[in-house]
XYZ file of C-alpha atoms in Angstrom:
562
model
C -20.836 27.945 14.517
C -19.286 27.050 11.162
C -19.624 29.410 8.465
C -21.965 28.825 5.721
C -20.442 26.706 2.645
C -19.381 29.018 -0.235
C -21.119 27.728 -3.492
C -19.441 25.002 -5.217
C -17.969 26.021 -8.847
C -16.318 22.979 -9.863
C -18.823 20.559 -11.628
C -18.959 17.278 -9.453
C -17.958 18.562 -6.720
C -18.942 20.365 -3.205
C -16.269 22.810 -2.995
C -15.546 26.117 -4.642
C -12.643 25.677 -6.887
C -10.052 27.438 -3.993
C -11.098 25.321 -1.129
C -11.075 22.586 -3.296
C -7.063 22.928 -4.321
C -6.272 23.285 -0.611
C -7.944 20.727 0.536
C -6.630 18.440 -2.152
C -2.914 19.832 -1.675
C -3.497 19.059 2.161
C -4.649 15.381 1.416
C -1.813 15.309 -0.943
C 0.740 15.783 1.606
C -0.933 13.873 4.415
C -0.677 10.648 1.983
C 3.060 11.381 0.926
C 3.794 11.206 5.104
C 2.710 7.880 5.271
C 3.925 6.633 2.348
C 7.166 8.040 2.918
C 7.571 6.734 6.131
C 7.274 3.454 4.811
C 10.198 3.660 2.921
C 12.571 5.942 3.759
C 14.310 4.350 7.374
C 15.092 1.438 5.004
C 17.953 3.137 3.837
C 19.056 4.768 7.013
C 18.822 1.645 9.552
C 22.386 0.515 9.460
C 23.638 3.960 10.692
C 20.532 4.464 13.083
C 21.581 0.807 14.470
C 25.232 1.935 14.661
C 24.300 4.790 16.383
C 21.729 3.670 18.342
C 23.615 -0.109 19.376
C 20.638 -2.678 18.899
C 21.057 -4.517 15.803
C 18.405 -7.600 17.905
C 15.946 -5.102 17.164
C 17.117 -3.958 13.724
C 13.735 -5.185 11.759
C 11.468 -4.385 14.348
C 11.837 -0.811 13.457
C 10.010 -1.198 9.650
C 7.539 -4.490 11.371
C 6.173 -2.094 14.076
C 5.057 0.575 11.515
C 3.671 -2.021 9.228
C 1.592 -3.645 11.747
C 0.550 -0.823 13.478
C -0.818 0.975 10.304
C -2.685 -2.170 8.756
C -4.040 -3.260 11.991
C -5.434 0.419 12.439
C -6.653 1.050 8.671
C -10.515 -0.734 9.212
C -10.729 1.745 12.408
C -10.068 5.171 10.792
C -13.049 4.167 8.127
C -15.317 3.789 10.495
C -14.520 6.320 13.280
C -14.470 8.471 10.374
C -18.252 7.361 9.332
C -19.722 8.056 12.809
C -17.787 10.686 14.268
C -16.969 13.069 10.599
C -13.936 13.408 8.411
C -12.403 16.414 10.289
C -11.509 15.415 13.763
C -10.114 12.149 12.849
C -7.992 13.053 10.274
C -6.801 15.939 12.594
C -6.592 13.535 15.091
C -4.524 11.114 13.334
C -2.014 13.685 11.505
C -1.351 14.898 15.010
C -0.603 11.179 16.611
C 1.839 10.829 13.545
C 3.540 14.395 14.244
C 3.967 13.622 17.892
C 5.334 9.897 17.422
C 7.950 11.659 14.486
C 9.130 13.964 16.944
C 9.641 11.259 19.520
C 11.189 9.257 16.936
C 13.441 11.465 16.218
C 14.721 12.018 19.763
C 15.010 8.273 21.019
C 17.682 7.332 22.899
C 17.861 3.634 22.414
C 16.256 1.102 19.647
C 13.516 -0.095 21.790
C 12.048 3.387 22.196
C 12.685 4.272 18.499
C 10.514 0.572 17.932
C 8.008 2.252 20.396
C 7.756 5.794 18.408
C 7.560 3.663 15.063
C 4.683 1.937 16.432
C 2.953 4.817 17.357
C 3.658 6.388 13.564
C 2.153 3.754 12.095
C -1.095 4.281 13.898
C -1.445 7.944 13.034
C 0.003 6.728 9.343
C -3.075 3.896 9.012
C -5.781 7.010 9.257
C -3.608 9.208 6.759
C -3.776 7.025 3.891
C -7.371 5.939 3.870
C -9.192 9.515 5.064
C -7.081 11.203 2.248
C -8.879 8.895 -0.128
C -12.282 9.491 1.845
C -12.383 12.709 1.966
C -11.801 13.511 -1.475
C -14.380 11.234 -2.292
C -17.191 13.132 0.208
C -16.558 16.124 -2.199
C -16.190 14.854 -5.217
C -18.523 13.168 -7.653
C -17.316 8.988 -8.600
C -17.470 9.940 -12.205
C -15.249 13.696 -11.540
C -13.460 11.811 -8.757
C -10.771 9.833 -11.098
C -9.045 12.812 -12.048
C -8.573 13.490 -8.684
C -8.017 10.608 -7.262
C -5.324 9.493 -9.673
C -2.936 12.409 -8.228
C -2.717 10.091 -5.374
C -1.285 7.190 -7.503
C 1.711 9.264 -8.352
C 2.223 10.263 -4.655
C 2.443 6.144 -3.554
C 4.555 6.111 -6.131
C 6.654 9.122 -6.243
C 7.225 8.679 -2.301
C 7.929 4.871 -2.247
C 11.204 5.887 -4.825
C 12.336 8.961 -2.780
C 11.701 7.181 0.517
C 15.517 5.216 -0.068
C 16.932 8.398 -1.844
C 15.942 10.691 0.874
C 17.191 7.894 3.704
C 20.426 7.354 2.485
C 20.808 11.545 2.361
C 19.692 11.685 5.393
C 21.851 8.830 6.922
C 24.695 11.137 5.454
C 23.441 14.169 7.084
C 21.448 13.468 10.482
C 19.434 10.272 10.371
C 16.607 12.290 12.900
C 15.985 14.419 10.595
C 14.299 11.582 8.663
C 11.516 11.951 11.686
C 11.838 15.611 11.895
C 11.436 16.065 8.221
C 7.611 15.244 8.663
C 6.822 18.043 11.773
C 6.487 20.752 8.901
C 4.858 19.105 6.170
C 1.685 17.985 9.222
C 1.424 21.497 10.328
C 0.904 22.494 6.768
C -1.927 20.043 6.327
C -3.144 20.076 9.458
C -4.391 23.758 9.402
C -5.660 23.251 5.551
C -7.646 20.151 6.060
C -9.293 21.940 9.458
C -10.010 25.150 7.865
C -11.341 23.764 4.570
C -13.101 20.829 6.615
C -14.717 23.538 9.166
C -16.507 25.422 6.653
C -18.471 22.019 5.216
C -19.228 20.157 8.578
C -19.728 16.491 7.913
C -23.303 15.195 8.263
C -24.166 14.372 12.174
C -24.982 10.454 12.563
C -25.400 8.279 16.098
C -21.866 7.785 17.968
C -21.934 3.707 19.174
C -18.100 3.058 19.102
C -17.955 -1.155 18.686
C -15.540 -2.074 21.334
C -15.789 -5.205 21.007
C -15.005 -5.419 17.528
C -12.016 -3.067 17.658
C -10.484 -5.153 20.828
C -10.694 -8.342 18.292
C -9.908 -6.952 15.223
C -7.322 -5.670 16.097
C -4.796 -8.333 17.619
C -6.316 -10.410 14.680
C -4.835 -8.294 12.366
C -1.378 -8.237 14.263
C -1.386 -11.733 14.998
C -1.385 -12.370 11.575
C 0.976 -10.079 10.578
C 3.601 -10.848 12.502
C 3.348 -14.279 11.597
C 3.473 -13.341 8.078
C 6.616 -11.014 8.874
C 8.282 -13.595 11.047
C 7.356 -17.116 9.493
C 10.348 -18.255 8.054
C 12.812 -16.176 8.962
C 13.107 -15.203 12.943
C 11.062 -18.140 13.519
C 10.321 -21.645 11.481
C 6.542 -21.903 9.874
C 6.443 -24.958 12.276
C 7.556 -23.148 15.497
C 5.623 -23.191 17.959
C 5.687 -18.677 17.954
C 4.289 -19.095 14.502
C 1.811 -21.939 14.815
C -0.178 -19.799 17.973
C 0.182 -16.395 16.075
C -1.777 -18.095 13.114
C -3.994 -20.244 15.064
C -4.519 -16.656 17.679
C -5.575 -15.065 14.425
C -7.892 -17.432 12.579
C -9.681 -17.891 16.418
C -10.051 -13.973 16.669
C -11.156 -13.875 13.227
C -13.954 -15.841 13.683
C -15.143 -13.872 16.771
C -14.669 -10.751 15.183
C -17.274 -11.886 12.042
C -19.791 -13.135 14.789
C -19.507 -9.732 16.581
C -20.220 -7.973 13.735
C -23.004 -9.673 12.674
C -24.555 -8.549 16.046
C -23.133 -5.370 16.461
C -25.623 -1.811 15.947
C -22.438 -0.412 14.320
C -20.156 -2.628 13.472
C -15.768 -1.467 12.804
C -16.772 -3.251 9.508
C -20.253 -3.285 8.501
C -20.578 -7.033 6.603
C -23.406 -5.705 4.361
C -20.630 -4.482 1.977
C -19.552 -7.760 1.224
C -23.132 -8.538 0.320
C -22.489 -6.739 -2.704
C -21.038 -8.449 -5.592
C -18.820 -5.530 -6.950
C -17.575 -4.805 -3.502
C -16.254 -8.083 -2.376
C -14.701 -8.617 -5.928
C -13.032 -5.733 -5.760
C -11.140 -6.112 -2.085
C -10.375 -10.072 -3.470
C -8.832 -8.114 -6.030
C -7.512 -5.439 -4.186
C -5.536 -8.003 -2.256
C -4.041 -10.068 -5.278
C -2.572 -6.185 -6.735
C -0.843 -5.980 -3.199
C 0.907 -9.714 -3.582
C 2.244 -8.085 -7.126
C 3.204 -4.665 -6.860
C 5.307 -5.371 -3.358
C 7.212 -7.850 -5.857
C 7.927 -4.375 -8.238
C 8.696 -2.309 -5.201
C 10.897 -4.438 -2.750
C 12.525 -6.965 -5.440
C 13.833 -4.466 -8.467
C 15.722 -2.329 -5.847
C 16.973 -5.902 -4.507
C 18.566 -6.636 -7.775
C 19.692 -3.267 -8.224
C 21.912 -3.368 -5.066
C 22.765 -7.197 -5.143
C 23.531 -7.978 -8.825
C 24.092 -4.410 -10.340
C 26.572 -3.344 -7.318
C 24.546 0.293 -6.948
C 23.569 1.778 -3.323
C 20.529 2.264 -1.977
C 20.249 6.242 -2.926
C 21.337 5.143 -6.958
C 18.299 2.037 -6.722
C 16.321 4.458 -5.644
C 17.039 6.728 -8.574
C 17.220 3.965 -11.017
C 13.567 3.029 -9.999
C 12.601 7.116 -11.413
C 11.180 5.558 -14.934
C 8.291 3.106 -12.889
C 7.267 6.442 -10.911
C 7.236 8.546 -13.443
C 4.737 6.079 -15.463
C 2.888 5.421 -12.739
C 2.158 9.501 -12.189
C 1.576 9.524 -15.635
C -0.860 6.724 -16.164
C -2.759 7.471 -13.076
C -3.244 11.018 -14.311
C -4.199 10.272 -17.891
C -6.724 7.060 -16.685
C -7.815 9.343 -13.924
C -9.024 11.892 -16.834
C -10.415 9.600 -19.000
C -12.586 7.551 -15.740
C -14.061 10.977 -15.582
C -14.614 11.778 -19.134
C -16.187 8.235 -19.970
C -17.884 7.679 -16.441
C -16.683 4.126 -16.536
C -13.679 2.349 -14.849
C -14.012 -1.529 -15.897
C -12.094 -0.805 -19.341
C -8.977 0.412 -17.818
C -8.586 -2.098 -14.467
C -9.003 -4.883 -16.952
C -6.143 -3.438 -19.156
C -4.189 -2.210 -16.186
C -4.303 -5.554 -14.801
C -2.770 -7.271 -18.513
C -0.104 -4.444 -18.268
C 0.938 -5.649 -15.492
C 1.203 -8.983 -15.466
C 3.072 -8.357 -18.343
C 5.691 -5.828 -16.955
C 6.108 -8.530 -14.270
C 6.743 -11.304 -16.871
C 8.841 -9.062 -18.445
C 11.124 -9.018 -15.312
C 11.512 -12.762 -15.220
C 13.376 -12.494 -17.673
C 16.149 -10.590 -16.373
C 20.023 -11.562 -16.707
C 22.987 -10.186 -15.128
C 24.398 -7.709 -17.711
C 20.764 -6.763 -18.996
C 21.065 -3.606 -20.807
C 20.062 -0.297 -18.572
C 17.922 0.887 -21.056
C 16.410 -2.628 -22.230
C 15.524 -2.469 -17.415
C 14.421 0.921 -18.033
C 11.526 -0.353 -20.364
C 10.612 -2.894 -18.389
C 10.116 -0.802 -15.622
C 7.662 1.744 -17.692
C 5.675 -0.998 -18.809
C 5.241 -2.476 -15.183
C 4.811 1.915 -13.923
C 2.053 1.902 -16.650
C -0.027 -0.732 -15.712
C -0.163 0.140 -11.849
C -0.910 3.610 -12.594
C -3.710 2.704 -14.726
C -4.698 -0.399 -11.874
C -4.469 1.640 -8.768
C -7.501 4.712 -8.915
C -10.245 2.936 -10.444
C -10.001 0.115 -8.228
C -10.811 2.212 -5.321
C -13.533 3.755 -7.538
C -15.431 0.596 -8.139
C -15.402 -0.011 -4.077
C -16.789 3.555 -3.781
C -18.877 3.650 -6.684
C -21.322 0.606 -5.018
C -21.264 1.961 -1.496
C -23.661 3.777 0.772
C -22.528 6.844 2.471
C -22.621 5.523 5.605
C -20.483 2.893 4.589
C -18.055 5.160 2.798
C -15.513 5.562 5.342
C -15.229 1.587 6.018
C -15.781 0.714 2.225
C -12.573 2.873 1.236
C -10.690 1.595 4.673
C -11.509 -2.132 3.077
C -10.071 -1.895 -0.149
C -6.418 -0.062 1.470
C -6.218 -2.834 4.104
C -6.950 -5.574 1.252
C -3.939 -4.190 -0.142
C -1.703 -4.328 2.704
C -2.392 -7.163 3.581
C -1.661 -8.847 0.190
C 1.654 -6.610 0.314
C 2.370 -8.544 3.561
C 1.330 -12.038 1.971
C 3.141 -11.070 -1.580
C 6.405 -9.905 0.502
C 6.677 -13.229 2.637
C 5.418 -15.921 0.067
C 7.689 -14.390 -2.859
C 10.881 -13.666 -0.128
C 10.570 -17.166 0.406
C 10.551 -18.431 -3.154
C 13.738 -16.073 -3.216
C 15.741 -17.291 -0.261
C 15.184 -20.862 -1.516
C 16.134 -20.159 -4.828
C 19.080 -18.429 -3.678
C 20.099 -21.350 -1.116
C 19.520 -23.968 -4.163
C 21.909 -22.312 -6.660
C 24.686 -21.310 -4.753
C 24.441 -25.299 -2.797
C 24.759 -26.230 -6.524
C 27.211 -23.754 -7.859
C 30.411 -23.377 -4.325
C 31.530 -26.805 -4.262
C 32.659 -26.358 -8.122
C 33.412 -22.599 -7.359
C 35.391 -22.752 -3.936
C 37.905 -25.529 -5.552
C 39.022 -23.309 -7.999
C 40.117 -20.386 -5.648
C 43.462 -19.160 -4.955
C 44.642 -19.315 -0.899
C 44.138 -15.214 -1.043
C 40.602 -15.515 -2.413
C 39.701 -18.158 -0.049
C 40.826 -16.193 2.841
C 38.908 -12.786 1.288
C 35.663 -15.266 1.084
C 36.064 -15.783 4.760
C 36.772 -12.565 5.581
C 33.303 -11.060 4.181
C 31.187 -13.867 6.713
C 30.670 -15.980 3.906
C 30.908 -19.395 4.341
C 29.259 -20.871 0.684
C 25.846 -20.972 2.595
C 23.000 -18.333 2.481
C 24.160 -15.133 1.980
C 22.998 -12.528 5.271
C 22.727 -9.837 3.222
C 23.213 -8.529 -0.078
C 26.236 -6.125 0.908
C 28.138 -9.121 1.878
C 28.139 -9.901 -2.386
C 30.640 -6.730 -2.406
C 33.237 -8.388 -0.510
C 33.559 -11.736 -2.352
C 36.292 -12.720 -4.928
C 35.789 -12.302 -8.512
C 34.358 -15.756 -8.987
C 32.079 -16.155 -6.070
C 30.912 -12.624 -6.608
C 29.775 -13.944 -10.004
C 28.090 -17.077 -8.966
C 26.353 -15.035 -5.817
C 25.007 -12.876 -8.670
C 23.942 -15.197 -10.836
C 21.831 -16.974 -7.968
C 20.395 -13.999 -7.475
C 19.281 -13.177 -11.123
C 17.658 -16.800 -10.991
C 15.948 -15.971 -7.919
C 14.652 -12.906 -8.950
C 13.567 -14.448 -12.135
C 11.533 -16.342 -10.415
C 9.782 -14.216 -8.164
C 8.538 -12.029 -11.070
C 7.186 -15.310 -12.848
C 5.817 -16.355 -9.792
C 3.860 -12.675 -9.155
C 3.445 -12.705 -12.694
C 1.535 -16.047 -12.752
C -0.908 -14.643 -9.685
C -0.861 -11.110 -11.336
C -3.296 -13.489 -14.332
C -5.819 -13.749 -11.570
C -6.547 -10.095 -11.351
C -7.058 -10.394 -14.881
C -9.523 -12.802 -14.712
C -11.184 -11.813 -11.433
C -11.341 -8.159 -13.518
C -13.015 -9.666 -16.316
C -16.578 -10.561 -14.002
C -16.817 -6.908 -12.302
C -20.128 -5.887 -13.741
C -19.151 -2.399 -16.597
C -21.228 -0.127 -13.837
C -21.363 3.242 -14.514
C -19.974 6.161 -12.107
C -22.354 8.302 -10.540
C -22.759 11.616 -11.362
C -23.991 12.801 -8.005
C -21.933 13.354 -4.746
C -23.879 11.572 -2.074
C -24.837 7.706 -2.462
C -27.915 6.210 -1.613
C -28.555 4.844 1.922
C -28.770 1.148 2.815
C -32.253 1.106 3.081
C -33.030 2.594 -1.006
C -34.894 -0.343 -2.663
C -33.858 0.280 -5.879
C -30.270 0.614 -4.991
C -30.702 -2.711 -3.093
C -32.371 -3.984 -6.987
C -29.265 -2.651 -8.721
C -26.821 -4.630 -6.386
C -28.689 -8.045 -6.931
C -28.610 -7.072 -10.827
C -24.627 -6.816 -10.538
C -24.243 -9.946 -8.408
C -25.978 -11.967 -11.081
C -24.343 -10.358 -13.881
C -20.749 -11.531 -12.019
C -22.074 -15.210 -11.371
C -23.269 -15.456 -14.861
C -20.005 -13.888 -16.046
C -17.501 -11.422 -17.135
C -19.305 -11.209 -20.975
C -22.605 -11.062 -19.962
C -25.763 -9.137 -18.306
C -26.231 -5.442 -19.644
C -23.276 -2.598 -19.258
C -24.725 -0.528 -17.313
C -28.000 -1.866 -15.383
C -30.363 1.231 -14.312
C -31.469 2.738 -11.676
C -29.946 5.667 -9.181
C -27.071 3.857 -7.847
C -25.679 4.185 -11.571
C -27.335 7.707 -12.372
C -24.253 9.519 -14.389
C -27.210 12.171 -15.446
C -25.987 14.371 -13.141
C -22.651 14.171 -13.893
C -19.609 17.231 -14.485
């Protein structure tokens, strides 16, 4: 029998203030794991493949974690709603431990692929429970401080993920895996001990099989086509034509299921409400850009400015530092005013213009002129990230709370996984143009040495296999290579930049609802809530400058608030 709850002494919240810090730290550490882990084998790849011998299966190492952990994230919400926080979460932390330590022991690159597979799965219930959880204990208005903490952890972890690889890489690439067997036993016995003493409430446990079993090969069927499509494989291959055609088909099944299902993996009420489904289309546009901030700067960094992996990763310490910051200051002030409209729509503008700012790059742009650019860009995530997820929260039921949070992280990793392969093909085609335009002229002008040197790094005057291959070139080639690549990247960021403006606008109609006060939401069946929701969806059809500010009622009851 669990003991009975101490009384909570932290306004807006369920916890006594102790409890509360270790279950926070807990949740802190659980989301650094799996946002390490996407990261930090980047680095370390070439030596695990040298070590390892299977450079065919070189990017199936980073796919199979990706795919594994967005095709898992709508699960973990909803397992989470019927079964309680506690047991999945444990549940999950202790797949991820298990797959690290096998990962860190493989033998062979198709067992490492395996292992990484298997991480991702644990990693998918990581990132959304630490978000739930924090949210069953914590008020939506006292929840921003909170949850802004997390902001800084994405960020923090994405830049140490290719510092800590390339250390590693030095040292002993397992360790990389090993690294994480600590830091899970740490949160493992926090989260159950705090968890145990505040047993979740007990609801009816109908798991929808048929909803996971489409869902998800939907979501991987997509996914790889997005990861492969145009690359490994031609967007008109056959491979890629039946992953896309697998997924739209499985798609469709999945939406009929769940409009039959007595507990649906994804309960389609949410996305009766206006504020929900704006959010998650928004959700998913913040992916496409901030994957252009995290995977293209470091790009540059290595291709144009010449640094390694471990000095981009450094370099990139100014975007996490604002993005800690911002999330930590909005987070304060989303409590303090009870409202989070004000500072998506500005994060959103900050944004888009710290991506314009970046298409604007040159070759010898001035480190500290890059530096600014990157804490304009850090700001406006930061302030973007936290009270996105609080709008999603703020308009669901508790039942729904699990799935609603799930929603808005797989939104975003999804649009990472769109952003990723629509804007790395604007940059390989960019590339391919300007260096087709620039070798003929180039090549003529070389001396017999530097042709041979040019032929001796792999490069022929065609696409260029990887960025280390720019080290390698002759002085003149190196400079055109570079130059492509400035023009490429210059693009990307006006690109993102341009669909960054659509957050903006899509920002502009969420109805200016105000966070609740109160720790549990109202259930499905509340009629007022159910008035409030059909208040907000007209307010967004009519508009982003009309309808009242905050429409009554106790969906929107800040009363009770810290």
């Amino acid at each position: 029998m669990s003991e009975k709850p101490a009384e909570a002494d932290v306004p807006g919240t369920l916890l006594p203030k102790r409890q509360l810090i270790a279950l926070f730290g807990a949740l802190m550490v659980t989301m650094f794991m799996a946002a390490l882990d996407q990261s930090i084998v980047g680095t370390a790849l070439p030596t695990i493949v040298g070590d390892l011998q299977g450079m065919d299966e070189y990017t199936w190492v980073v796919t199979a974690y990706l795919v594994a952990l967005t095709a898992t994230t709508p699960l973990y919400g909803k397992l989470s709603d019927q079964f309680g926080r506690r047991r999945v979460i444990v549940t999950a932390i202790v797949i991820f431990l298990i797959a690290s330590a096998l990962a860190g022991i493989s033998q062979n690159m198709w067992q490492l692929v395996v292992f990484r597979g298997l991480q991702g799965i644990g990693a998918g219930g990581l990132m959304t429970l630490s978000f739930t959880i924090v949210s069953d204990v914590v008020s939506p208005r006292a929840r921003g401080k909170y949850l802004g903490y997390f902001g800084g952890v994405f960020a923090v972890s994405s830049v140490l993920g290719p510092v800590l690889g390339g250390f590693f890489a030095d040292f002993d690439w397992r360790w990389i895996f090993y690294i994480n067997i600590p830091l899970g036993v740490v949160a493992v016995l926090a989260v159950n001990s705090v968890l145990a003493r505040h047993p979740a409430e007990r609801r009816g446990h109908k798991i929808d099989i048929l909803g996971a079993a489409l869902l998800v090969p939907a979501v991987v069927s997509l996914m790889l086509a997005l990861t492969w499509g145009g690359g490994t494989y031609a967007w008109s291959s056959p491979t890629i034509i039946t992953l896309l055609v697998a997924a739209a088909v499985l798609t469709v099944a999945f939406i009929v299921t769940e409009t039959r299902a007595s507990e649906p993996i994804l309960p389609l009420r949410m996305f009766r409400k206006a504020t929900f489904s704006l959010a998650a289309l928004i959700a998913f546009i913040f992916g496409v850009s901030m994957f252009a901030g995290m995977v293209y700067i470091p790009l540059f960094l290595q291709s144009v400015r010449g640094y390694s992996p471990t000095q981009a990763g450094l370099m990139l310490l100014p975007m996490a530092i604002s993005v800690v910051a911002s999330s930590v200051v909005v987070g304060q002030l989303t409590t303090k005013t009870g409202r989070y409209k004000p500072f998506l729509v500005a994060g959103s503008v900050v944004t888009t213009v710290g991506l314009g700012l970046f298409s604007q790059v040159h070759v010898d742009i001035d480190l500290t002129v890059g530096a600014a650019y990157l804490v304009v860009l850090g700001v406006g995530m930061g302030m973007f990230m936290q009270p996105l997820v609080l709008a999603m929260q703020n308009i669901v039921s508790v039942e729904d709370l699990g799935a609603g949070t799930a929603t808005n992280n797989f939104a975003r990793s999804l649009g990472g996984a769109v952003g990723t392969t629509a804007l790395g093909a604007v940059m390989n085609s960019t590339v391919g143009n300007r260096l087709e335009e620039q070798m003929p002229a180039v090549v003529q002008e070389l001396t017999p040495e530097q042709l041979q040197q040019m032929r001796d790094s792999g490069f022929s005057g065609g696409d260029l296999e990887s960025p280390a291959v720019i080290d390698r070139l002759p002085g003149p080639v190196q400079e055109a290579a570079q130059l492509a690549f400035t023009d490429a990247m210059d693009r990307v960021f006006l690109v993102a930049a341009s669909i960054a403006v659509v957050s903006v606008i899509l920002t502009l109609f969420l109805p200016d609802l105000k966070l609740r006060g109160d720790v549990h939401t109202p259930k499905p069946s509340d009629d007022k809530a159910r008035a409030d929701d059909a208040r907000a969806t007209k307010q967004v059809l009519a508009g982003p400058f009309s309808g009242p500010r905050a429409p009554p009622g106790p969906t929107l009851d800040a009363r009770h608030g810290p």
